[in-house]
Amino acid sequence: MQDVIGIDFGTTNSVIALRQPDGQAVGLRYAAGRGVVDTFRSVLCFWAEESGASRGKLQHAAGPDAIEAYLDDPLGARLIMSMKSYLASRSFVETRVFNRPFALEDLISTFLRALVAGATGMPGGKARVVAGRPVRFVGDNADDSLAEQRLRAAFGAAGFVDVTMALEPEAAGHRFAATLEGNANVLVGDFGGGTSDFSILRFEPGARRHVTPLGHAGVGIAGDAFDYRIIDNVISPELGKGDSYRVMGTDLPVPPAFFTSFARWHQLSLMRAPKTLREINEVARMALHPERLHHLIRLVEDEAGYALYQAVSAAKAALSGAEEAVLRFTHRDLAIEAPIRRADFEGWIAPELARLSDAIDRALADAKLAPEQVDRVFLTGGTSLVPAVRRLFDQRFGGRVTGGGEFVSVAEGLALIGA
């Protein structure tokens, strides 16, 4: 029997699952520090050797090792994050790392090789791969066909010759279907770091499970968009957003564009461009609160984005279990300790919640089903734990909503599809 693996390449985390001889699928694990973890962070770190025979040679690490390498020397390293978020963007052709050009497919294939190498229990021979893709890729003008073409090319460059693509929410549905005892219409909501996808599937359990896709919808927002709202409302005002600077006796607003990229963590590295830093310095020279913009400059120059986004993510997660959380972050002489009420957070993310609600309606319309014709709802992904997101489904489907396997269900379902 040929080995089958499911690969869920995610915006924030990636997972591999292997089909077992008994037909079940199990997620593989990865070494991280002194322990093991179920997910592999979707990041790369590059640095140049500074001494010895390899001086100047470009080195790299992925996942937990990439984070460790970056934290060891953030000024001498380049951290690449959220690669999946650029797949559907025609404007992204390449990026330069230590003056060496890398196409997006090159970066992703480099990451995929490290993902496979770091997984315990990977089969030794050639395995059939089922790889996930969202219903809709992230981006305002996302080109889904281009994104899938690039993703396939990256898998090919990583050495995978037998690759099938499957929709991520359908994969999560296959995993959930193992718990069903009878025929059912199931709405699956898969919330990733960059996209939220919804599929409605007809499952007919049995020795040979029959699955009929009924409808799909997707939207390019999820966990990263919620992080953006926290940064925009709590962090950016401490860095000069909303302030003014004076030119020839006239007060002008600090350009909001300074904070658009800053609040989107996968775009932060773009702000290190000399032209951008010169513009911020020029405005700071005339600003009413120049120290705030200097904090912004130092955060960008010091590549402190990872620590900042970790603090934001921790506060967001805490709000899923409490009515209030405190966001704590320090860097040099910048110290932020800001309480955040869940009610305020839900107000900030109201535009994203509205788009998620619209996507649910589109999935129902595509399936030609009313909410009462959906027998079960299965939610997966970290954002499904946000209370306001869960309410969107509870209000429509009541007690038919369940969740589980938030970080491994897609990969395990992909392996089951491969079976």
GROMACS .gro file of C-alpha atoms in nm, residues 229-239 308 311-319 322-330 334-342 344-345 348:
model
   42
  229ARG     CA    1  -0.720   4.548   1.454
  230ILE     CA    2  -0.544   4.513   1.790
  231ILE     CA    3  -0.222   4.664   1.658
  232ASP     CA    4  -0.409   4.945   1.483
  233ASN     CA    5  -0.609   5.041   1.792
  234VAL     CA    6  -0.363   4.972   2.074
  235ILE     CA    7  -0.006   4.976   1.941
  236SER     CA    8  -0.002   5.220   1.648
  237PRO     CA    9  -0.128   5.523   1.850
  238GLU     CA   10   0.178   5.477   2.074
  239LEU     CA   11   0.393   5.499   1.759
  308LEU     CA   12   0.540   4.238   1.908
  311ALA     CA   13   0.241   3.976   2.244
  312VAL     CA   14  -0.061   4.070   2.032
  313SER     CA   15  -0.146   3.707   1.963
  314ALA     CA   16  -0.123   3.624   2.334
  315ALA     CA   17  -0.364   3.905   2.422
  316LYS     CA   18  -0.606   3.793   2.149
  317ALA     CA   19  -0.599   3.435   2.275
  318ALA     CA   20  -0.658   3.551   2.633
  319LEU     CA   21  -0.970   3.740   2.521
  322ALA     CA   22  -1.182   3.629   2.957
  323GLU     CA   23  -1.374   3.955   2.930
  324GLU     CA   24  -1.051   4.155   2.956
  325ALA     CA   25  -0.682   4.093   2.882
  326VAL     CA   26  -0.367   4.300   2.912
  327LEU     CA   27  -0.133   4.347   2.617
  328ARG     CA   28   0.224   4.380   2.745
  329PHE     CA   29   0.515   4.470   2.521
  330THR     CA   30   0.852   4.637   2.576
  334LEU     CA   31   0.897   5.172   2.469
  335ALA     CA   32   0.676   5.006   2.729
  336ILE     CA   33   0.312   4.923   2.661
  337GLU     CA   34   0.076   4.773   2.918
  338ALA     CA   35  -0.272   4.818   2.778
  339PRO     CA   36  -0.592   4.654   2.904
  340ILE     CA   37  -0.825   4.540   2.625
  341ARG     CA   38  -1.191   4.462   2.685
  342ARG     CA   39  -1.349   4.186   2.481
  344ASP     CA   40  -1.395   4.673   2.247
  345PHE     CA   41  -1.212   4.401   2.052
  348TRP     CA   42  -1.289   4.662   1.625
   0.00000   0.00000   0.00000
